[in-house]
Coordinates of C-alpha atoms in Angstrom, one line a residue:
M1 CA 58.3 -112.1 44.6
D2 CA 57.7 -115.3 45.8
D3 CA 55.4 -113.3 48.0
Q4 CA 53.7 -111.7 45.4
A5 CA 53.4 -114.1 43.1
H6 CA 51.8 -116.8 45.8
A7 CA 49.2 -113.9 46.6
A8 CA 48.5 -113.7 42.9
R9 CA 47.3 -117.7 43.6
A10 CA 45.8 -117.3 45.7
M11 CA 44.0 -114.3 44.7
W12 CA 42.8 -116.8 41.5
N13 CA 42.1 -119.7 44.4
Q14 CA 39.3 -117.6 45.8
L15 CA 38.0 -116.1 42.6
H16 CA 37.8 -119.4 41.5
D17 CA 35.0 -120.3 44.8
L18 CA 33.3 -117.4 44.2
W19 CA 32.5 -117.7 40.5
T20 CA 31.1 -121.5 41.1
M21 CA 29.5 -120.4 44.2
T22 CA 27.5 -117.1 42.4
P23 CA 24.8 -118.2 40.8
K24 CA 24.8 -118.1 36.9
C25 CA 22.5 -114.8 36.6
Q26 CA 24.6 -113.3 38.7
R27 CA 28.1 -114.0 37.7
S28 CA 29.7 -110.6 36.1
L29 CA 33.1 -109.3 35.6
A30 CA 31.9 -105.9 37.3
R31 CA 31.0 -107.6 40.7
M32 CA 34.3 -109.4 40.6
D33 CA 36.1 -106.5 40.1
V34 CA 33.5 -105.1 43.3
V35 CA 34.4 -108.3 45.7
L36 CA 38.1 -107.8 44.3
R37 CA 38.1 -104.4 46.0
Q38 CA 36.5 -105.1 49.2
A39 CA 39.3 -108.1 49.4
R40 CA 42.0 -106.0 49.4
K41 CA 40.6 -103.5 51.7
E42 CA 40.1 -106.0 54.5
I43 CA 42.7 -109.0 53.7
D44 CA 46.1 -107.8 54.6
W45 CA 48.5 -110.1 53.0
Y46 CA 46.6 -108.5 49.6
A47 CA 48.6 -105.7 50.1
V48 CA 51.8 -107.1 48.5
L49 CA 50.9 -107.8 45.3
P50 CA 50.6 -104.4 43.8
A51 CA 47.1 -102.9 43.1
Q52 CA 47.5 -103.4 38.6
A53 CA 48.7 -106.9 39.5
A54 CA 45.7 -108.1 41.1
Q55 CA 43.2 -106.3 38.2
A56 CA 45.9 -108.5 35.8
V57 CA 44.9 -111.4 37.9
L58 CA 41.0 -110.7 37.6
K59 CA 41.2 -110.7 33.8
T60 CA 43.1 -112.9 33.1
Y61 CA 40.7 -115.1 35.4
F62 CA 37.2 -114.0 33.3
Q63 CA 39.2 -114.2 29.8
A64 CA 39.8 -118.1 30.7
W65 CA 36.4 -118.9 30.8
K66 CA 35.9 -116.5 27.5
N67 CA 38.3 -119.2 26.3
C68 CA 36.3 -122.4 27.7
W69 CA 32.9 -120.9 26.3
E70 CA 34.8 -120.4 22.1
G71 CA 36.0 -123.7 22.6
R72 CA 40.0 -122.9 22.9
A73 CA 40.5 -124.5 26.7
E74 CA 39.3 -125.9 29.3
E75 CA 37.0 -125.1 32.4
P76 CA 39.2 -122.8 35.1
T77 CA 40.6 -125.3 38.0
F78 CA 42.2 -125.1 40.9
K79 CA 45.7 -123.5 41.5
T80 CA 47.4 -125.4 43.8
R81 CA 50.9 -124.8 45.5
I82 CA 52.8 -127.1 44.5
R83 CA 52.3 -127.6 40.6
S84 CA 51.3 -124.0 39.9
V85 CA 53.7 -122.0 37.9
M86 CA 54.4 -118.6 39.9
S87 CA 53.7 -115.5 37.9
V88 CA 53.2 -111.7 38.3
D89 CA 52.2 -109.8 35.9
I90 CA 52.9 -106.5 35.6
P91 CA 50.2 -104.9 33.0
Q92 CA 51.1 -101.4 33.1
G93 CA 55.0 -100.2 30.8
R94 CA 54.9 -97.2 32.0
D95 CA 56.4 -98.5 35.6
L96 CA 59.4 -100.3 34.8
H97 CA 61.7 -97.8 34.1
I98 CA 63.9 -100.2 32.1
K99 CA 67.3 -99.0 31.7
R100 CA 70.1 -100.1 29.4
V101 CA 73.4 -100.8 31.9
H102 CA 75.8 -101.9 29.6
R103 CA 75.6 -105.2 26.7
R104 CA 75.0 -108.1 29.0
W105 CA 72.7 -106.3 31.1
G106 CA 70.0 -103.9 32.4
M107 CA 67.6 -102.6 34.9
V108 CA 63.8 -102.7 35.4
N109 CA 61.1 -101.3 38.0
V110 CA 59.4 -104.0 39.7
P111 CA 56.2 -102.8 41.7
K112 CA 56.6 -103.2 45.7
V113 CA 59.8 -104.2 44.9
G114 CA 62.8 -101.8 43.8
R115 CA 64.7 -102.0 40.9
V116 CA 66.2 -105.1 40.0
R117 CA 69.2 -106.0 37.4
F118 CA 67.9 -108.8 34.6
R119 CA 70.0 -110.2 31.5
W120 CA 69.7 -108.4 28.0
T121 CA 68.5 -110.8 25.8
K122 CA 67.1 -109.2 23.5
D123 CA 66.4 -105.9 22.0
L124 CA 63.4 -103.3 22.9
P125 CA 61.7 -100.3 22.4
V126 CA 63.6 -97.8 25.2
G127 CA 65.1 -94.4 25.2
K128 CA 65.0 -93.0 21.9
T129 CA 64.0 -96.7 19.9
G130 CA 60.4 -96.4 21.7
N131 CA 57.5 -94.1 20.0
S132 CA 54.0 -94.8 20.1
D133 CA 54.2 -98.0 17.0
N134 CA 57.3 -99.3 19.1
R135 CA 56.6 -99.2 23.1
I136 CA 56.6 -101.7 26.0
T137 CA 53.1 -102.1 27.3
G138 CA 54.2 -104.4 30.1
A139 CA 55.6 -107.4 31.4
R140 CA 55.5 -111.1 33.6
L141 CA 57.9 -112.5 36.1
I142 CA 58.2 -116.1 35.6
K143 CA 59.9 -118.1 37.7
D144 CA 61.1 -121.9 37.5
S145 CA 63.4 -124.0 38.4
L146 CA 65.8 -121.7 37.0
G147 CA 65.3 -119.0 39.3
W148 CA 63.0 -115.6 38.1
H149 CA 62.7 -114.4 35.1
I150 CA 60.9 -111.4 32.6
A151 CA 59.3 -111.8 29.5
F152 CA 58.6 -108.1 28.4
R153 CA 55.1 -107.1 25.8
V154 CA 56.2 -105.6 23.0
T155 CA 53.7 -103.6 20.9
T156 CA 55.6 -102.8 16.9
L157 CA 54.5 -101.7 13.8
E158 CA 55.1 -104.7 11.3
P159 CA 54.8 -104.1 7.8
K160 CA 52.2 -106.1 6.0
T161 CA 52.6 -110.1 5.3
V162 CA 54.1 -111.1 2.0
P163 CA 52.5 -114.2 0.9
N164 CA 55.0 -117.1 1.2
T165 CA 54.7 -118.9 -2.3
R166 CA 57.9 -121.1 -1.9
P167 CA 57.3 -124.5 -2.4
E168 CA 54.9 -127.6 0.0
I169 CA 56.4 -129.5 2.3
G170 CA 54.8 -132.8 4.1
I171 CA 56.6 -133.3 7.9
D172 CA 56.1 -135.9 9.8
A173 CA 57.3 -135.8 13.5
G174 CA 58.9 -139.2 14.9
V175 CA 60.9 -140.5 18.1
N176 CA 64.1 -141.4 16.0
L177 CA 63.7 -138.9 14.3
P178 CA 62.8 -135.8 15.6
L179 CA 60.9 -134.0 12.3
A180 CA 61.1 -135.5 8.4
L181 CA 60.5 -133.9 5.7
S182 CA 58.9 -135.1 2.7
D183 CA 62.3 -133.3 0.1
G184 CA 64.7 -135.5 2.3
N185 CA 65.8 -132.2 4.5
H186 CA 64.9 -134.0 8.1
Q187 CA 65.6 -131.6 10.8
D188 CA 67.5 -133.6 13.9
H189 CA 68.8 -132.6 17.4
G190 CA 71.7 -134.9 17.5
R191 CA 70.5 -136.7 20.1
A192 CA 70.2 -140.5 20.3
P193 CA 66.2 -141.0 22.0
R194 CA 67.1 -144.2 23.1
F195 CA 70.2 -145.7 25.3
P196 CA 71.9 -149.3 22.7
D197 CA 69.8 -152.1 25.0
G198 CA 66.6 -150.1 23.9
T199 CA 65.4 -148.6 27.0
A200 CA 64.3 -144.2 26.9
D201 CA 67.0 -141.7 27.4
R202 CA 65.4 -139.3 29.2
D203 CA 68.1 -137.0 30.1
K204 CA 69.1 -136.6 26.1
W205 CA 69.2 -132.8 26.2
L206 CA 72.0 -133.0 29.0
N207 CA 76.3 -133.1 28.3
P208 CA 77.4 -136.1 29.7
D209 CA 78.8 -134.6 33.1
E210 CA 75.5 -132.9 33.5
K211 CA 73.6 -136.3 33.5
A212 CA 76.4 -137.5 35.9
K213 CA 75.6 -134.8 38.2
L214 CA 71.6 -135.9 37.5
L215 CA 72.1 -139.9 38.8
R216 CA 74.5 -139.1 41.9
L217 CA 71.5 -136.3 43.0
E218 CA 69.1 -138.9 42.4
Q219 CA 71.0 -141.4 44.3
R220 CA 71.5 -139.0 47.2
A221 CA 67.5 -137.8 47.1
A222 CA 67.0 -142.1 47.4
H223 CA 69.6 -142.6 50.4
R224 CA 68.3 -139.3 52.0
K225 CA 64.5 -139.9 51.3
S226 CA 64.9 -143.8 53.0
F227 CA 65.6 -141.7 56.4
R228 CA 62.6 -140.0 56.2
N229 CA 59.0 -141.8 57.9
P230 CA 55.7 -141.4 55.9
K231 CA 54.1 -139.0 57.8
E232 CA 57.1 -136.4 58.6
K233 CA 58.7 -133.3 57.0
T234 CA 60.6 -133.4 54.3
S235 CA 64.4 -132.6 55.5
K236 CA 65.5 -129.0 53.9
R237 CA 68.7 -131.2 52.6
L238 CA 66.6 -133.9 50.7
H239 CA 64.5 -130.0 49.6
H240 CA 67.7 -128.6 48.4
T241 CA 68.2 -132.0 46.6
Y242 CA 65.5 -131.9 45.1
D243 CA 66.0 -128.3 44.0
Q244 CA 69.1 -129.1 42.2
I245 CA 67.7 -131.8 40.3
R246 CA 64.6 -129.8 39.5
A247 CA 67.5 -126.9 37.9
L248 CA 69.1 -130.0 35.3
R249 CA 65.1 -130.8 34.4
A250 CA 64.6 -127.0 33.1
R251 CA 68.4 -126.7 31.8
A252 CA 67.2 -129.3 29.2
T253 CA 63.5 -128.3 28.8
R254 CA 65.5 -125.0 27.8
R255 CA 67.8 -126.5 25.3
S256 CA 64.5 -128.2 23.9
I257 CA 62.5 -125.5 23.7
D258 CA 65.1 -123.6 22.2
W259 CA 65.6 -126.3 19.5
Q260 CA 62.4 -126.4 18.6
H261 CA 62.0 -122.4 18.0
Q262 CA 65.0 -122.3 15.8
T263 CA 64.1 -125.1 13.8
T264 CA 60.4 -124.6 13.3
T265 CA 61.3 -120.7 11.8
T266 CA 63.5 -122.4 9.3
I267 CA 60.7 -124.1 8.4
A268 CA 58.4 -120.9 8.2
K269 CA 61.2 -119.2 6.3
Q270 CA 61.9 -121.7 3.0
Y271 CA 58.1 -123.2 3.1
G272 CA 54.7 -121.5 2.1
T273 CA 52.5 -124.5 2.7
V274 CA 53.1 -126.9 5.9
V275 CA 51.6 -130.4 5.9
V276 CA 51.4 -131.8 9.2
E277 CA 49.8 -134.8 10.9
A278 CA 46.1 -134.3 12.9
L279 CA 47.9 -136.9 16.1
Q280 CA 46.1 -137.3 19.2
I281 CA 48.7 -136.6 21.6
T282 CA 46.9 -138.1 24.7
N283 CA 45.8 -141.1 23.4
M284 CA 49.1 -142.3 22.1
V285 CA 50.6 -142.2 25.0
K286 CA 48.2 -143.9 27.1
S287 CA 50.0 -147.2 29.7
A288 CA 49.3 -150.0 28.2
K289 CA 49.2 -151.5 31.6
G290 CA 45.6 -152.6 31.3
T291 CA 43.4 -154.0 34.3
L292 CA 43.4 -157.1 36.3
E293 CA 40.6 -159.4 33.8
K294 CA 43.3 -158.1 31.1
P295 CA 46.3 -156.8 31.9
G296 CA 48.2 -155.2 29.0
K297 CA 51.5 -156.6 27.2
N298 CA 54.9 -154.8 26.3
V299 CA 54.6 -152.3 30.1
A300 CA 57.8 -151.3 30.0
Q301 CA 58.6 -150.7 26.4
K302 CA 55.4 -148.7 26.0
S303 CA 56.5 -146.0 29.0
G304 CA 59.3 -146.1 27.4
L305 CA 58.0 -145.4 24.3
N306 CA 55.7 -142.6 26.3
R307 CA 58.8 -141.0 27.1
S308 CA 60.2 -140.4 23.8
I309 CA 57.0 -138.9 23.1
A310 CA 56.2 -137.0 25.7
Q311 CA 60.0 -135.5 25.6
E312 CA 59.5 -134.7 21.9
A313 CA 57.0 -132.4 22.5
W314 CA 55.1 -132.8 19.1
G315 CA 51.9 -130.5 19.8
R316 CA 54.4 -127.5 21.0
T317 CA 56.0 -128.0 17.5
V318 CA 52.8 -127.8 15.7
T319 CA 52.0 -124.9 17.8
M320 CA 55.1 -122.4 16.8
L321 CA 54.4 -123.9 13.3
T322 CA 51.0 -122.5 13.1
Y323 CA 51.9 -118.3 14.1
K324 CA 54.9 -118.4 12.7
T325 CA 53.7 -120.1 8.7
A326 CA 51.3 -116.8 9.2
R327 CA 53.9 -114.6 10.4
Y328 CA 56.1 -115.3 7.4
G329 CA 52.7 -115.7 4.9
G330 CA 52.7 -119.4 4.9
T331 CA 50.1 -121.3 6.1
L332 CA 49.7 -124.7 7.9
H333 CA 46.9 -127.5 7.0
K334 CA 46.1 -131.2 9.2
V335 CA 46.1 -133.9 7.5
P336 CA 44.6 -137.3 9.0
A337 CA 47.5 -139.8 10.5
P338 CA 45.9 -143.0 10.0
N339 CA 47.7 -145.4 8.0
T340 CA 50.3 -142.6 6.4
S341 CA 53.7 -144.9 7.8
R342 CA 52.3 -148.0 6.6
R343 CA 51.1 -146.8 3.1
C344 CA 53.9 -146.8 0.3
S345 CA 54.4 -143.9 -0.6
A346 CA 55.8 -145.3 -3.8
C347 CA 52.5 -147.5 -4.8
G348 CA 49.8 -146.1 -2.5
F349 CA 48.9 -149.7 -1.3
I350 CA 49.0 -150.8 2.5
T351 CA 51.1 -154.8 2.3
P352 CA 51.5 -156.0 6.1
G353 CA 55.1 -156.6 6.5
S354 CA 56.0 -153.8 5.2
R355 CA 57.6 -151.3 8.0
E356 CA 60.4 -153.0 9.3
G357 CA 61.4 -151.9 12.7
Q358 CA 61.4 -148.1 13.3
A359 CA 63.9 -146.5 10.7
T360 CA 63.2 -149.1 7.5
F361 CA 60.0 -149.4 5.3
V362 CA 60.5 -152.2 2.5
C363 CA 56.8 -152.2 0.3
K364 CA 56.4 -155.9 0.0
N365 CA 54.5 -155.4 -2.7
P366 CA 55.3 -157.6 -5.8
D367 CA 55.2 -154.9 -8.0
C368 CA 56.6 -152.0 -6.0
G369 CA 59.7 -153.6 -3.7
W370 CA 60.8 -149.3 -2.7
S371 CA 62.6 -148.7 -0.1
G372 CA 64.0 -145.9 1.6
N373 CA 63.7 -143.9 5.5
A374 CA 60.3 -144.2 7.8
D375 CA 59.7 -142.0 8.4
W376 CA 61.1 -139.9 4.8
N377 CA 58.3 -142.1 3.7
A378 CA 55.9 -141.4 5.6
A379 CA 56.0 -137.3 5.2
R380 CA 55.4 -137.9 1.8
N381 CA 52.4 -139.8 2.5
V382 CA 51.1 -136.9 4.5
L383 CA 52.1 -133.8 2.2
H384 CA 50.6 -136.3 -0.7
L385 CA 47.0 -136.5 1.2
Y386 CA 47.3 -132.7 1.1
R387 CA 47.3 -132.4 -2.1
M388 CA 44.7 -135.2 -3.0
G389 CA 42.4 -132.7 -0.9
H390 CA 42.7 -135.0 2.1
A391 CA 43.2 -131.6 4.8
L392 CA 40.7 -131.5 7.8
I393 CA 38.2 -128.7 7.8
P394 CA 38.4 -126.7 10.9
A395 CA 35.1 -126.3 12.3
A396 CA 33.5 -124.9 15.2
G397 CA 36.9 -125.2 17.2
R398 CA 37.3 -128.6 16.4
A399 CA 38.8 -130.2 13.0
V400 CA 36.8 -132.6 11.1
A401 CA 38.4 -135.1 9.1
R402 CA 37.5 -136.4 5.5
R403 CA 37.4 -140.2 4.4
T404 CA 40.9 -141.1 3.0
R405 CA 40.0 -143.7 0.8
G406 CA 41.5 -144.6 -2.1
V407 CA 44.1 -143.0 -2.2
K408 CA 46.4 -142.9 -5.3
P409 CA 50.2 -143.5 -5.3
I410 CA 52.9 -141.0 -5.1
T411 CA 54.9 -141.1 -8.6
A412 CA 58.0 -142.9 -8.0
R413 CA 61.1 -140.8 -7.6

């Protein structure tokens, strides 16, 4: 499987080189297909990759350019050996021959590999349950630090979506409170984002024993690395230690994604309209180091905040909410993010000094004086912006914001 994944990656890179060197008037899927077929005859190690998987690489590369032309993604780039995700496509479901062995395990046929056992974690339409409306059309093999995994592509006939008439909800994404809802039904994963001294805990998804093991492995890796010369090849022992560290990191990432899936599914089922902020996360996690002429301030604190924001993966949460709300008949809207955490949700005024720390909001307006959780206050402002008609209008693949001046206050509760 490793050989097939490396062959697929090398094929992608050679297609990318050929595409960039070919004049624009001669670029086409048919021409690339002819070159690919000829390359499989001339290059011996291409034979490791099945013909259908090679065609899948070509179609995926061409689709990547279509996504770029239509404004949905950036241009395809060169895939490095270390940082790229190792994967192989099996585009035809008839080659799989899936068989369930017992409750927990199943068998699948991987082309040019043979019969492989996999963990049965979800029902699949095999045997008597498979038909023309409910069948497996292919699979994708992906490798991470925990090993190889297989994801099946299934075509199902689903009933027509019924519009979700449940109430509206505003969501504010934060660090101390991951998802604050405007009705007070906040979603928390129960893991403290920071240590008592204020530093960011980047291993919050690991239990105490796993954190202790990770610390030992990092110390061991640093010790072994100290004996290596700058241009010397990394030893096998150090590589093994790095693999153990990556496995723990992958386990934490898997737990985080699982929590996001469960939480977003619950929100999509309970609410018909979901409103979130249009956050520019890339700008939010920029370093505060500054330049030599103008050095930044509180660089270490900003670095810890950036790590906490990256761990929460707000963009992935919004992506999940987008397709899950549509699946359950709801809609997702975005509103401008500026001043949602600084504006009082009761009187609508922005008064300096109202935000006391990260968790508390106390309105300094003499005529108001409302106080409450800062994230809940921001979530109420998010929902109020949508109700006042300040939602962003998608245009040409991008969001165009309306002005948010003159926002009326929310009726105090």
